[in-house]
Structure formats: structure tokens, C-alpha cells
Tab-separated table of C-alpha atoms in Angstrom:
chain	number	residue	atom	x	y	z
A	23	UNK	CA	-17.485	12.636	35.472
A	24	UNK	CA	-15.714	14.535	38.539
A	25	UNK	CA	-16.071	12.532	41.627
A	26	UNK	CA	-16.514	15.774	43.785
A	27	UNK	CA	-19.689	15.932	42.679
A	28	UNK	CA	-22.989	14.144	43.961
A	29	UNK	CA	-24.719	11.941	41.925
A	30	UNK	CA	-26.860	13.707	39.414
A	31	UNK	CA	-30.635	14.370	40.803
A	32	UNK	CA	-31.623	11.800	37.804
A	33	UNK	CA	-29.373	9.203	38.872
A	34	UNK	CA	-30.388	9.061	42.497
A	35	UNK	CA	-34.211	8.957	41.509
A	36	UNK	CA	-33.565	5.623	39.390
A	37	UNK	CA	-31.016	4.333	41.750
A	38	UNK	CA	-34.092	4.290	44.128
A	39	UNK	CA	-35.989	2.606	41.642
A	40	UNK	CA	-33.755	-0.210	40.917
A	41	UNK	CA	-33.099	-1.387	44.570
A	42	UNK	CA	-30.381	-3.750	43.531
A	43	UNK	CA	-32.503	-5.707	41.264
A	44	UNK	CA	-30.190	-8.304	39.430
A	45	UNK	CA	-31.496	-10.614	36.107
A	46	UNK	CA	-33.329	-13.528	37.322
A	47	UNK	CA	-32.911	-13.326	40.528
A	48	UNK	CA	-36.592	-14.467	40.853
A	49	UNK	CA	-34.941	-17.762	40.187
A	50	UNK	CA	-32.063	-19.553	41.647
A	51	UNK	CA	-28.450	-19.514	40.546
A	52	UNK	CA	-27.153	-22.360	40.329
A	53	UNK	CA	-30.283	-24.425	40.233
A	54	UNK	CA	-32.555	-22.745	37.725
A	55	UNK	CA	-29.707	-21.523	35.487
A	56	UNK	CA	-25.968	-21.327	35.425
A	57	UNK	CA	-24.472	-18.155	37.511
A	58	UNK	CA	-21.138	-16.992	35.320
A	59	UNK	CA	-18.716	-14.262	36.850
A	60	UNK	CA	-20.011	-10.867	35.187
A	61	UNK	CA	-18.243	-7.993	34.202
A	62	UNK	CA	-18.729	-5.489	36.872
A	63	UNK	CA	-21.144	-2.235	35.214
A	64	UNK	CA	-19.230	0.206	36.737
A	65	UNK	CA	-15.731	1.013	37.197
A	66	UNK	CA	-14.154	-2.075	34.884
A	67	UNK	CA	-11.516	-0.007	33.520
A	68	UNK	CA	-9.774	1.952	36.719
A	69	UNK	CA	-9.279	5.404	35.865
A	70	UNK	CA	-10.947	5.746	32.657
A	71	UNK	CA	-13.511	7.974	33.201
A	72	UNK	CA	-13.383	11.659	32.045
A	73	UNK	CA	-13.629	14.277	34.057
A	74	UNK	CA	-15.096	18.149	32.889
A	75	UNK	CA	-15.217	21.051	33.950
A	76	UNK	CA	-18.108	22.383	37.154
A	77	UNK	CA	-19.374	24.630	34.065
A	78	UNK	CA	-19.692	21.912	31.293
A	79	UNK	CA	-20.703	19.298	34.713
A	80	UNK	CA	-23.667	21.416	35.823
A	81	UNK	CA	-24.588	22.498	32.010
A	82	UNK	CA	-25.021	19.076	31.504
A	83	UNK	CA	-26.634	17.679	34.602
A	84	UNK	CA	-29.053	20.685	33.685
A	85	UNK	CA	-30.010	19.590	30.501
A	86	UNK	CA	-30.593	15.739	30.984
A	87	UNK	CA	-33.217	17.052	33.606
A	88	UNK	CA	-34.846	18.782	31.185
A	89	UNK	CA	-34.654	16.877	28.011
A	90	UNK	CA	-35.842	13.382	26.540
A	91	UNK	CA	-31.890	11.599	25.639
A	92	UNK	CA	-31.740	8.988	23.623
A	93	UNK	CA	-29.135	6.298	22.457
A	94	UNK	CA	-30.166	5.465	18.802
A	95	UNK	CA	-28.106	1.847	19.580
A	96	UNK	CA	-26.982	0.461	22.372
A	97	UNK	CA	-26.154	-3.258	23.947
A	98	UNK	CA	-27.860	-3.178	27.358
A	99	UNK	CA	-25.748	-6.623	27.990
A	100	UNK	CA	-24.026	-7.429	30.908
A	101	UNK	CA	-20.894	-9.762	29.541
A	102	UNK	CA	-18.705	-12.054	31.179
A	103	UNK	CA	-16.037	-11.384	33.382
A	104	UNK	CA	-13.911	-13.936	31.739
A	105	UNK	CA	-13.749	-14.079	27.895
A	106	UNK	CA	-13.326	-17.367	27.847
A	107	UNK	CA	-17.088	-17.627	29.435
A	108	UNK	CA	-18.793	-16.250	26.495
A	109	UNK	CA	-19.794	-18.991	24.257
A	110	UNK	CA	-21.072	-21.062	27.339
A	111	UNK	CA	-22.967	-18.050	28.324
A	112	UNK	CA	-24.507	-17.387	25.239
A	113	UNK	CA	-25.561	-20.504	24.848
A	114	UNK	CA	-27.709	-20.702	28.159
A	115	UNK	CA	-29.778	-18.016	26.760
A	116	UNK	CA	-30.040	-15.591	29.931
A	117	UNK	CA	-28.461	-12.372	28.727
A	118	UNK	CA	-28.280	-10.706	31.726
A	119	UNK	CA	-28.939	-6.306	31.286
A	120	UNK	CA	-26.913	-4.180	33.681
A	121	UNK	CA	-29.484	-2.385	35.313
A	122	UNK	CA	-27.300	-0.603	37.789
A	123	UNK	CA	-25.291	0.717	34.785
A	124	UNK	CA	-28.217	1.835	33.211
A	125	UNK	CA	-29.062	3.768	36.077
A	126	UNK	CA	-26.143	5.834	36.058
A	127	UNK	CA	-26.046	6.551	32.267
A	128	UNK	CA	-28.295	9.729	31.795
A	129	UNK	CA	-30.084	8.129	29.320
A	130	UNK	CA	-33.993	7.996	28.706
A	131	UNK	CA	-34.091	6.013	26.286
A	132	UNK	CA	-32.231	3.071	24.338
A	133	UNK	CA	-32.651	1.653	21.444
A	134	UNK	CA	-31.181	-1.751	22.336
A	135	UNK	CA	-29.575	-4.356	20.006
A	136	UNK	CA	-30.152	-7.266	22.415
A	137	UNK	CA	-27.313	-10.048	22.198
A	138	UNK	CA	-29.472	-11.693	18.982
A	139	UNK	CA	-26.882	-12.016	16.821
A	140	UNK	CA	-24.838	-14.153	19.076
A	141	UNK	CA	-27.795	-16.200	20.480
A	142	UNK	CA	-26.391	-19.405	19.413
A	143	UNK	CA	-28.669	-21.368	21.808
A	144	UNK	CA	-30.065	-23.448	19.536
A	145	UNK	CA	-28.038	-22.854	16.406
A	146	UNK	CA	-24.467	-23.080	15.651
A	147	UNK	CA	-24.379	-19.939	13.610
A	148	UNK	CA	-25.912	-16.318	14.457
A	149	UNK	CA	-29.400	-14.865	13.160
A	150	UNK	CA	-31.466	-18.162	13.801
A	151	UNK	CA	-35.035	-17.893	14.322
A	152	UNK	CA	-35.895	-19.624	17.425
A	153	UNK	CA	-32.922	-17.853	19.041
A	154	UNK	CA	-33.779	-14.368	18.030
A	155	UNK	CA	-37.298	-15.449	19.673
A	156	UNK	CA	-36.153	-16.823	22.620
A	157	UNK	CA	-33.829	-13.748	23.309
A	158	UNK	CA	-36.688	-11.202	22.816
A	159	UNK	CA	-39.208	-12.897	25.146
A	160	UNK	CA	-36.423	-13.659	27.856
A	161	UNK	CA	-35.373	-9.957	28.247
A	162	UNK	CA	-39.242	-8.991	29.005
A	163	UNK	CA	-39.287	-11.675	31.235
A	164	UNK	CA	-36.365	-10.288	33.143
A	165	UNK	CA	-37.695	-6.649	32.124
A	166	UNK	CA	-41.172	-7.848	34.217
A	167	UNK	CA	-39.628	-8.476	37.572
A	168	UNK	CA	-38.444	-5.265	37.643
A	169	UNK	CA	-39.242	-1.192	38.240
A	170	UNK	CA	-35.945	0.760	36.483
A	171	UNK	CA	-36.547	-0.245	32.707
A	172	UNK	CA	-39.549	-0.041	30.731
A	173	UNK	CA	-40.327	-1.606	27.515
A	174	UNK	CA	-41.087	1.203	24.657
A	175	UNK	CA	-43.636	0.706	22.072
A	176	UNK	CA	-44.742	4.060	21.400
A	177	UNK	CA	-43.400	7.602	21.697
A	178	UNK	CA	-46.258	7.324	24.332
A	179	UNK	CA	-44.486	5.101	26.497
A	180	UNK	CA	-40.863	6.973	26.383
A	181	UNK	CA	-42.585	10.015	27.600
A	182	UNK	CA	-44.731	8.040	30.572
A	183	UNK	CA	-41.433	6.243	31.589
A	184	UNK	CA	-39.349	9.180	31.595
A	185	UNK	CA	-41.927	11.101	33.992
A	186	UNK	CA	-41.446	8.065	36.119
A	187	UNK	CA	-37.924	8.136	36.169
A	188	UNK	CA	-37.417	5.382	34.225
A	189	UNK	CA	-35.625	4.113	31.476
A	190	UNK	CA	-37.299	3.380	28.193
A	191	UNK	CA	-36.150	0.202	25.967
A	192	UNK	CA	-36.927	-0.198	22.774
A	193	UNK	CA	-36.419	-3.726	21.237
A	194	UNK	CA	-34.547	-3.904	18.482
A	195	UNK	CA	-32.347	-6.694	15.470
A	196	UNK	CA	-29.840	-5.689	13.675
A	197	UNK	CA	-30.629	-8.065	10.982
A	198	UNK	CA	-33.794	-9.281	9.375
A	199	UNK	CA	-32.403	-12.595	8.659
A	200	UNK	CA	-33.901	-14.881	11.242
A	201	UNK	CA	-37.495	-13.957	8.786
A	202	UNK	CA	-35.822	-16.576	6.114
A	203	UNK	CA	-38.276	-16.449	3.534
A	204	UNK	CA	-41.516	-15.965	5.207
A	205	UNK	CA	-42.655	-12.155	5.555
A	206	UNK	CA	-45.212	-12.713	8.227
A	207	UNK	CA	-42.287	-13.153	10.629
A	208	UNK	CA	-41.860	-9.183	10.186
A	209	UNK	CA	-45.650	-9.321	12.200
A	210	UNK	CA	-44.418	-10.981	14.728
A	211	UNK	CA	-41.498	-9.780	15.477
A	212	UNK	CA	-43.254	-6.757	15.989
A	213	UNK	CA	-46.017	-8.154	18.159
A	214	UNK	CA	-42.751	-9.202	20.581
A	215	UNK	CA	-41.736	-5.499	20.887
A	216	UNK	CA	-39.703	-4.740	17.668
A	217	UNK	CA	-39.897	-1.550	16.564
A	218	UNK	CA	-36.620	-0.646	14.729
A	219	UNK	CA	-34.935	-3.206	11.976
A	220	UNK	CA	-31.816	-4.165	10.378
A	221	UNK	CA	-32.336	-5.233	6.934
A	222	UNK	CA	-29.101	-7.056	6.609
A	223	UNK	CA	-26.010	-8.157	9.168
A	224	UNK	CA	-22.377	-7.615	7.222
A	225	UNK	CA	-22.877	-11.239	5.352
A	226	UNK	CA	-25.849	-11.221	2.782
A	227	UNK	CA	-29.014	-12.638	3.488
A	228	UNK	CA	-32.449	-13.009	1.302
A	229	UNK	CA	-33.530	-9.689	1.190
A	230	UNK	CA	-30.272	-8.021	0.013
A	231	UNK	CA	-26.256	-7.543	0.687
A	232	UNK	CA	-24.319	-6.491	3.364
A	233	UNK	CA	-21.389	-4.547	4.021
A	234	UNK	CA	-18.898	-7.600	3.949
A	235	UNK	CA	-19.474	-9.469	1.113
A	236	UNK	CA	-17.811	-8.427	-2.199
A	237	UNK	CA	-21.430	-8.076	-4.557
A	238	UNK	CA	-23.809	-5.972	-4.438
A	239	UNK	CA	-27.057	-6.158	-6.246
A	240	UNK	CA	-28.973	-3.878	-3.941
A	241	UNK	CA	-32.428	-5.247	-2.326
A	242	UNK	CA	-34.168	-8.627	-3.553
A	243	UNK	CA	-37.815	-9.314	-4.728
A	244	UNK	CA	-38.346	-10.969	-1.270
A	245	UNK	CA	-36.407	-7.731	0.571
A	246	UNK	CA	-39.113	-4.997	-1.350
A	247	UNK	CA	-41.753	-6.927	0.070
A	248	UNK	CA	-40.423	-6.808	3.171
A	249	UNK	CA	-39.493	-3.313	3.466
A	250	UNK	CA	-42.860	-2.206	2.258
A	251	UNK	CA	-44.281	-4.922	5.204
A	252	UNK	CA	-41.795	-2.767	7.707
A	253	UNK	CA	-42.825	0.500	6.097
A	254	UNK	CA	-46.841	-0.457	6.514
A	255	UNK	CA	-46.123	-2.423	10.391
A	256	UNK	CA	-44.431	1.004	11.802
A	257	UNK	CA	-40.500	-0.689	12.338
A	258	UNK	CA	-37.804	1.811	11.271
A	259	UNK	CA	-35.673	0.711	8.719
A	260	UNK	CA	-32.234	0.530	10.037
A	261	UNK	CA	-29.107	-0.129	7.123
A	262	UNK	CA	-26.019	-0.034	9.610
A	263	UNK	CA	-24.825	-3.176	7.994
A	264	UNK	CA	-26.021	-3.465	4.648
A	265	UNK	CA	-24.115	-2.757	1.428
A	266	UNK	CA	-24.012	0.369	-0.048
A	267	UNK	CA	-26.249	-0.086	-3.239
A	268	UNK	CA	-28.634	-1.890	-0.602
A	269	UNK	CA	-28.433	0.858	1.654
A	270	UNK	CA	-29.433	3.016	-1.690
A	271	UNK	CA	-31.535	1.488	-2.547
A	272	UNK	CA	-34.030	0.927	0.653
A	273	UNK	CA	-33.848	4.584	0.468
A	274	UNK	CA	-35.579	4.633	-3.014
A	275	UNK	CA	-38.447	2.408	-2.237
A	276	UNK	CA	-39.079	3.427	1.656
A	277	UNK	CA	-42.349	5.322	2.085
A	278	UNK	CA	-40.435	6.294	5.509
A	279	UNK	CA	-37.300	7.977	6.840
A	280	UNK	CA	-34.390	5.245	6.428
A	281	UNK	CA	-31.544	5.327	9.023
A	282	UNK	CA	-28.057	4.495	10.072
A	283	UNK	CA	-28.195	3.675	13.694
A	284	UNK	CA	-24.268	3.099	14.659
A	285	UNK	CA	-21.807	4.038	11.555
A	286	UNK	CA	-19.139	6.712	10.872
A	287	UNK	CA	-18.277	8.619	7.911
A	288	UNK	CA	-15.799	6.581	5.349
A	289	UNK	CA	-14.191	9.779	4.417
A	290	UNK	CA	-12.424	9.999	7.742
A	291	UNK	CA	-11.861	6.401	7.888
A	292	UNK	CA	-11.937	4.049	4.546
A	293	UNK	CA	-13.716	0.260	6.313
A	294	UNK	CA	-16.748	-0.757	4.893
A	295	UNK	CA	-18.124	-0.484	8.268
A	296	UNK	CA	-18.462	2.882	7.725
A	297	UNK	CA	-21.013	4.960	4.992
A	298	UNK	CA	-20.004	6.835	2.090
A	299	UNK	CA	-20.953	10.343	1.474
A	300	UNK	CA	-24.100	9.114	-0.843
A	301	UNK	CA	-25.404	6.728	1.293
A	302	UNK	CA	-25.734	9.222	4.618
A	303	UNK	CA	-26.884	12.025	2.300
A	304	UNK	CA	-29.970	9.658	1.112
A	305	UNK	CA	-30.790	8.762	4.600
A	306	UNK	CA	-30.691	12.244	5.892
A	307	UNK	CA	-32.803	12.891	2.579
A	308	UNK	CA	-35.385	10.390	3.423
A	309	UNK	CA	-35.770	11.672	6.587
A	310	UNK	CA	-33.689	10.150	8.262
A	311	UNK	CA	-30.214	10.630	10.946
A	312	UNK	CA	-27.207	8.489	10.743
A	313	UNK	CA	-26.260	7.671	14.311
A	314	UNK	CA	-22.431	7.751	15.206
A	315	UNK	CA	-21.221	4.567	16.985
A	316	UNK	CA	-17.836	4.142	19.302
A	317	UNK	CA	-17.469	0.292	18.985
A	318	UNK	CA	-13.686	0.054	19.512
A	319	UNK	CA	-11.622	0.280	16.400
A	320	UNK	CA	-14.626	1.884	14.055
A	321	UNK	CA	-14.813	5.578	14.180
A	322	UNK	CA	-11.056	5.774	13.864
A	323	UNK	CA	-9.824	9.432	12.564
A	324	UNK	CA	-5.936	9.693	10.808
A	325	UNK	CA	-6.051	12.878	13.073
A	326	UNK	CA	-7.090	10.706	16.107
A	327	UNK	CA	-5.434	7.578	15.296
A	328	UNK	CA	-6.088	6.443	18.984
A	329	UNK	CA	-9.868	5.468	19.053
A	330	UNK	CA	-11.300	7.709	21.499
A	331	UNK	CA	-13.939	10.192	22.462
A	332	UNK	CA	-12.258	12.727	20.318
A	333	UNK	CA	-12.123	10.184	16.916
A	334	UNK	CA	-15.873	9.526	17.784
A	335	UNK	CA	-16.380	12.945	17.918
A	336	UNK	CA	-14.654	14.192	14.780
A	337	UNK	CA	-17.296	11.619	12.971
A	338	UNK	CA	-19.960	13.496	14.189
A	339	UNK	CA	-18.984	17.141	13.235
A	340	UNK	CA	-17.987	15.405	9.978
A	341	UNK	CA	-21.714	13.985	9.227
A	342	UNK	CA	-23.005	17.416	10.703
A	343	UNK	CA	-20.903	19.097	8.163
A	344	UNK	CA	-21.904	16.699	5.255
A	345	UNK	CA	-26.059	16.697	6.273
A	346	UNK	CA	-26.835	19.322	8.229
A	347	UNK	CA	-27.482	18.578	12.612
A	348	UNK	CA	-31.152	17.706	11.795
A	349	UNK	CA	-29.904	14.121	10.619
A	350	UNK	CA	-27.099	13.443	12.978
A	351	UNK	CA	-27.322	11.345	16.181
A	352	UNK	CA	-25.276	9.386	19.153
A	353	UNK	CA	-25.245	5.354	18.632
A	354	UNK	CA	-22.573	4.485	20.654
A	355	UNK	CA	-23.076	0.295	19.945
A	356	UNK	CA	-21.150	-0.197	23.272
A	357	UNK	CA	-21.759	-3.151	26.016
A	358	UNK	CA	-21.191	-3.459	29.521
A	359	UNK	CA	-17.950	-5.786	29.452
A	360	UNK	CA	-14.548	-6.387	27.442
A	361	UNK	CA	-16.063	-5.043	23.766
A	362	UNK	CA	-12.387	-5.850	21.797
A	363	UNK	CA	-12.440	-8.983	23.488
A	364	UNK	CA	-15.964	-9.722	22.365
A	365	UNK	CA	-15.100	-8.892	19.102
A	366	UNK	CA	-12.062	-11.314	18.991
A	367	UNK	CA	-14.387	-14.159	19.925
A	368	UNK	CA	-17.372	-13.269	17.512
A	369	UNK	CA	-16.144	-11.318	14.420
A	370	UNK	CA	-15.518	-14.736	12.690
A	371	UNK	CA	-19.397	-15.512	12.784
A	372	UNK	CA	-20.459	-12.230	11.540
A	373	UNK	CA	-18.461	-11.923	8.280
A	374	UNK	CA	-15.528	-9.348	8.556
A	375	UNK	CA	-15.412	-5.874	8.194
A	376	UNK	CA	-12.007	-5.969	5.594
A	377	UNK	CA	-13.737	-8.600	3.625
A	378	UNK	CA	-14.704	-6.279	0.944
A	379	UNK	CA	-13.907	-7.266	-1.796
A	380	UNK	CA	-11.510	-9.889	-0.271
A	381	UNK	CA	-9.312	-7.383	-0.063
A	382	UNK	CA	-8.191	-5.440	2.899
A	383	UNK	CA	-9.039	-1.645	3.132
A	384	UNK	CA	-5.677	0.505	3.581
A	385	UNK	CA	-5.829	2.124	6.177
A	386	UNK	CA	-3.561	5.088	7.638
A	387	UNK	CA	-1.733	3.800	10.651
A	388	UNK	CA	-3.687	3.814	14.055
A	389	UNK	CA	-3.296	2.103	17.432
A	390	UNK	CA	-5.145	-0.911	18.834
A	391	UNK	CA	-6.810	-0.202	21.994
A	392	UNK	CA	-8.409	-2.269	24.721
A	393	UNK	CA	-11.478	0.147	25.165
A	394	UNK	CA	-12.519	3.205	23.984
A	395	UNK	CA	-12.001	6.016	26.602
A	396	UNK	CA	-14.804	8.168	27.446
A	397	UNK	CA	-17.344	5.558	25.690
A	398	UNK	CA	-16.368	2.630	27.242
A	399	UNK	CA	-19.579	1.480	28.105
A	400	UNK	CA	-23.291	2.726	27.597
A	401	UNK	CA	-23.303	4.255	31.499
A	402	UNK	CA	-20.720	6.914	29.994
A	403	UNK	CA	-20.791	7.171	26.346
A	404	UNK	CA	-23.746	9.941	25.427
A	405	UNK	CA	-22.926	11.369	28.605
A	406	UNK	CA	-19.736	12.253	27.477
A	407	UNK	CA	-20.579	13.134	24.067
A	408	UNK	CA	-23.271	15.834	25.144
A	409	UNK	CA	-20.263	16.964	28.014
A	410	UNK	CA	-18.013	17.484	24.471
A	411	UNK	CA	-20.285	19.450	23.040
A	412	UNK	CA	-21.345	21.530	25.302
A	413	UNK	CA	-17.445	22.063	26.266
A	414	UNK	CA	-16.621	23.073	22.476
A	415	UNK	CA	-19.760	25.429	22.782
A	416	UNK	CA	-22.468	23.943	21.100
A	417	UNK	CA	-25.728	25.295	21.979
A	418	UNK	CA	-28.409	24.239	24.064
A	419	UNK	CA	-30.467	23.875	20.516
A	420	UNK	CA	-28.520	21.907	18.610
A	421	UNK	CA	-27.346	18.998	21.506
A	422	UNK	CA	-31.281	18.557	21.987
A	423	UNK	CA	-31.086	17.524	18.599
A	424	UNK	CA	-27.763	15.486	18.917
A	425	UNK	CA	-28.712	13.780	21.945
A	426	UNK	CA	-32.346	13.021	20.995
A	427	UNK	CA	-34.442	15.203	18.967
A	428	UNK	CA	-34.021	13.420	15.733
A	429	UNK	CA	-34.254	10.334	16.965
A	430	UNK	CA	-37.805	10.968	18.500
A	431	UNK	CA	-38.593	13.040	15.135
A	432	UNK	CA	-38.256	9.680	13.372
A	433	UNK	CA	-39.783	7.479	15.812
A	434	UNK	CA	-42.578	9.822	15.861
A	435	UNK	CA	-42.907	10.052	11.556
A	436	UNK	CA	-42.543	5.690	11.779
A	437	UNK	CA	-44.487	4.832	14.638
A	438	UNK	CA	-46.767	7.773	15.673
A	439	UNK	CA	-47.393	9.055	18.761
């Protein structure tokens, strides 16, 4: 974003809202919890940001005024300065969110992936129970002493929080595993807030296969019965990690729109961790979007071997070319903090994305990068992909979908108003 410019009208209304606000400070640092060095929410990369055009600035400056924008997945985490911090920090339990980034992001509304999967509080391994728990009701706690982010329920609440000038939450997993066996977990979960699901995270749980194991058998007995319990509770079935023939076949027995929330197309770029041409057709088909993520080293393109904007980009006229715009939307799966180093520390926990098989995709040849440029963080990412668009003349129309509109078309199908 050009520096010349002042702060966007939207920006300065929530900056006034947030009035420096930092997690927990309602305790004490250093007595009540343990204060780690945090990644600064702003700025960590010097000179990365983008700048555009006055034209493509002020077209859209306009249009976030105007229109509801929406992150379909997001990591509203503030990480640790120091890599070497996270574990211990994870471990305490007090993700703290970046509200000062948030602020600045143009965004009215995230659908957040929480740090659940990396709890480890309690547990050893990701996806426990008691951790999941634990992380849901500490981020309301921190969300409660606080006037910049609201908690989102209801379609109802984006739309009051956005003519407040605030920013809307939504809670979100991006795995049903921590249910184990026991279905009524899917009821509570969404009595804490949940309103959008993973069925599976990369390594297979009970209710079906994911993405980086080598079988796949498609959905269990016990994961029918849950996605009917999801389909009758109002949580939008999310299969960003699960395998393929799962993926397929949620699809077939949903009574609601299925969805991809942060993935890429696997014809530009052969991982697992990106969807084949079936399985984002029979989301789109259900009703559905698949939501195109710029977690570094994902939406790589052999044209744009450097993961950037433009590679995330190419993704997303790729999907709009396979399933129409109707079904395509911006999940950038980005966090405030070192991402690639994140992923060094964690990947091993989560299963791997060249696992497949046990076998190593081949890949064309591509650089590794140390962030993503122009989506380095959730402050810039949609931001920059609605500045794209409107610089390689995309209509008004069609970035209100993009940016939102079929997002909120789904939430509103799931949830209701």
C-alpha cells in the first residue's frame, strides 16, 4: 500500500476502537502468565509491502467501504519473535491475536483457524480434546476485554459488527479429530462458537482420510454420522485437508454446500495439498467455493516458481476458469509471524504434505522463500488480492464475489440469517 496515502477511512475508525488493547493485559505479565517476545504485526519484513497505483489505491479503498470482505481462513495469531519460543509458547495456552494488525487489514470478517492444532498444552501431539477446548474459550476470554473484534455466530452478527466498525470472527477447527468417537462433541463445539469444520487434518482420523496418508477409503460409519450431525447443527463442512475420495465423498452425502477453505488447484502445482479438478468441481457443485490460500510454498505456479502474490493469483483465475467466479474465494491461511519458520517447527506433527503415497510428488523446480510477498500476513493478503484484481480489470461485480459474496452466500444457505 503507497505510504503517501492516509490511512484508509476504515482503518482509522477501528484504530480508534482498539486503543492499544494487547491479549491479557487485564492480567499481569510475568505474574499471571509468561510474557514471550512477539512478532511485531506490522512491518516484520522491511520493504515488503506492495505498492499500486492512486487509481487501483482509491478503487479499492472505495470498495472495502462499501462492501462486507471476508477471509474464508485466516490465523488471527500473533507468533513469537523467536522461533525457538514456540513450543514453550504453545504450551502456556495464551495465543495471543494481533489486534492492531487486524485493524489495518480491510477485512470484515475472518474465518479464523485458531492455533488448535498446535495446542499441545496438555497433550504431546496436536488435535487433543481438552486443548482444542481450552483454546476456544481462552480467545473469547481475550475477545471479552476488548471493543475491535467481535465474535460471529450468525450472518446477523457480521452485519451488526461491520456497522460498528468492527471486525467479525468466526471460530473455526480445521479438524474434527479432538470429537474421538463421541458425536455429541460436534454440539458442543458449536455451543463454544464453532461454526465452520474440518473433517480431517492431513493424517487420518475416525471419520475418514486425509490428504497425507497413502489410503483412502473415503468417509467412515462414525464420519456419516457426523457430517449429517454438522449438516443438521448449521457448521460448514470444510475438506481443506482431507483425502480426495473423502473430500468426494462428503460431497455425496452433505445435505449442504461443502467447501475448500485454503487450497490451490493441483493442475498448476502437483502436492496433495492441493485439489484435483473433481474434487473443486463437486464442491462448487454442492454449493460450495474453494478458497485460495498463500501459506508459503503451496500455491506455487511453474510460471511463478517464486511463491508470490502473482502464483497465488494464477490459482485463483485457474479455479475461476475450472468453476465459474460464483465458487471461488480468498483463504489466505497466513499468521502474524515467521509462517516458513512455523512450518519447520510443526510440519512433523501434522503428517507431511509429500507423504502421499510415501512417495514424493515431482515437482517442477521453484524457489524457497522466507515469506510470501504481498500476503505475508493477514493485515495485507486480501487487500492485495482485491488491489490485483481490480489492477488486471476485474469488475466491481465479480471482486464482491471474490472478496466475500460467496462466502456469505454459504454462510447464509448453512447457518441462516
Amino acid at each position: 500500500m503507497s505510504t503517501e496515502l492516509p490511512l484508509p477511512a476504515k482503518t482509522a475508525r477501528r484504530l480508534k476502537l482498539w486503543d492499544s488493547y494487547r491479549s491479557y493485559q487485564y492480567l499481569a505479565a510475568g505474574e499471571d502468565y509468561r510474557a514471550f517476545e512477539l512478532a511485531p504485526a506490522l512491518g516484520r519484513v522491511p520493504g515488503a509491502a506492495l505498492t499500486w497505483s492512486e487509481d487501483v489505491e482509491a478503487r479499492a479503498r472505495d470498495f472495502e467501504e462499501r462492501h462486507l470482505v471476508i477471509s474464508a481462513h485466516d490465523h488471527l495469531s500473533l507468533r513469537p519473535a523467536d522461533p525457538g519460543d514456540f513450543a514453550a509458547y504453545r504450551r502456556q495456552g495464551r495465543e495471543s491475536i494481533p489486534y492492531e494488525g487486524i485493524a489495518h487489514s480491510g477485512v470484515d470478517l475472518f474465518f479464523d483457524g485458531g492455533p488448535a492444532a498446535v495446542s499441545m498444552i496438555r497433550s504431546h501431539a496436536p488435535w487433543d480434546w481438552d486443548d482444542a477446548v481450552s483454546d476456544l474459550a481462552m480467545r473469547q476470554a481475550d475477545l471479552a476485554h476488548q471493543r475491535l473484534v467481535a465474535p460471529v455466530r450468525t450472518l446477523e452478527d457480521a452485519d451488526r459488527a461491520r456497522a460498528g466498525h468492527q471486525v467479525g470472527v468466526v471460530l473455526t477447527l480445521e479438524s474434527a479429530s479432538p470429537i474421538g468417537n463421541d458425536i455429541d462433541r460436534l454440539d458442543l463445539l458449536y455451543g463454544l462458537g464453532v461454526r465452520l469444520l474440518g473433517l480431517v487434518y492431513s493424517e487420518s482420523n475416525q471419520l475418514g482420510s486425509g490428504l497425507a496418508d497413502a489410503g483412502d477409503t473415503g468417509l467412515t460409519l462414525l464420519g456419516r454420522r457426523a457430517l449429517r450431525r454438522m449438516n443438521d447443527l448449521g457448521i460448514i463442512v470444510d475438506v481443506s485437508h482431507s483425502g480426495d475420495a473423502t473430500a468426494l465423498d462428503a460431497v455425496r452425502r452433505s445435505t449442504a454446500p461443502v467447501v475448500i477453505t485454503h487450497a490451490g488447484s493441483r493442475a498448476l502445482w502437483p502436492t496433495p495439498r492441493m485439489k484435483p479438478d473433481d474434487v473443486i468441481r463437486a464442491c462448487a457443485g454442492s454449493g460450495g467455493f474453494i478458497g485460495v490460500e498463500a501459506a508459503p510454498h503451496t500455491t506455487v505456479t511453474a510460471r511463478h516458481p517464486r511463491h508470490d502474490l502473482d502464483s497465488v493469483m494464477e490459482h485463483i483465475e485457474r479455479c475461476i476458469d475450472l468453476v465459474g467466479i460464483d465458487h471461488v474465494a480468498f483463504g489466505p491461511d497466513t499468521n502474524f509471524g515467521d509462517h516458513t519458520a512455523w512450518h519447520r517447527t510443526f510440519a512433523p506433527l501434522f503428517g507431511k504434505d509429500d507423504a502421499h503415497d510415501g512417495k514424493a510428488p515431482e515437482l517442477p523446480p521453484h524457489e524457497e522463500v522466507e515469506y510470501v510477498r504481498g500476503c505475508e500476513n493477514p493485515a495485507e493478503a486480501v487487500g492485495n488480492m482485491i488491489r490485483w484484481l481490480f489492477d488486471r480489470g476485474y469488475s466491481e461485480a465479480d471482486v464482491a464475489k471474490l472478496a466475500g459474496g460467496n462466502v456469505r452466500r454459504v454462510a447464509e444457505t448453512v447457518w441462516g440469517r
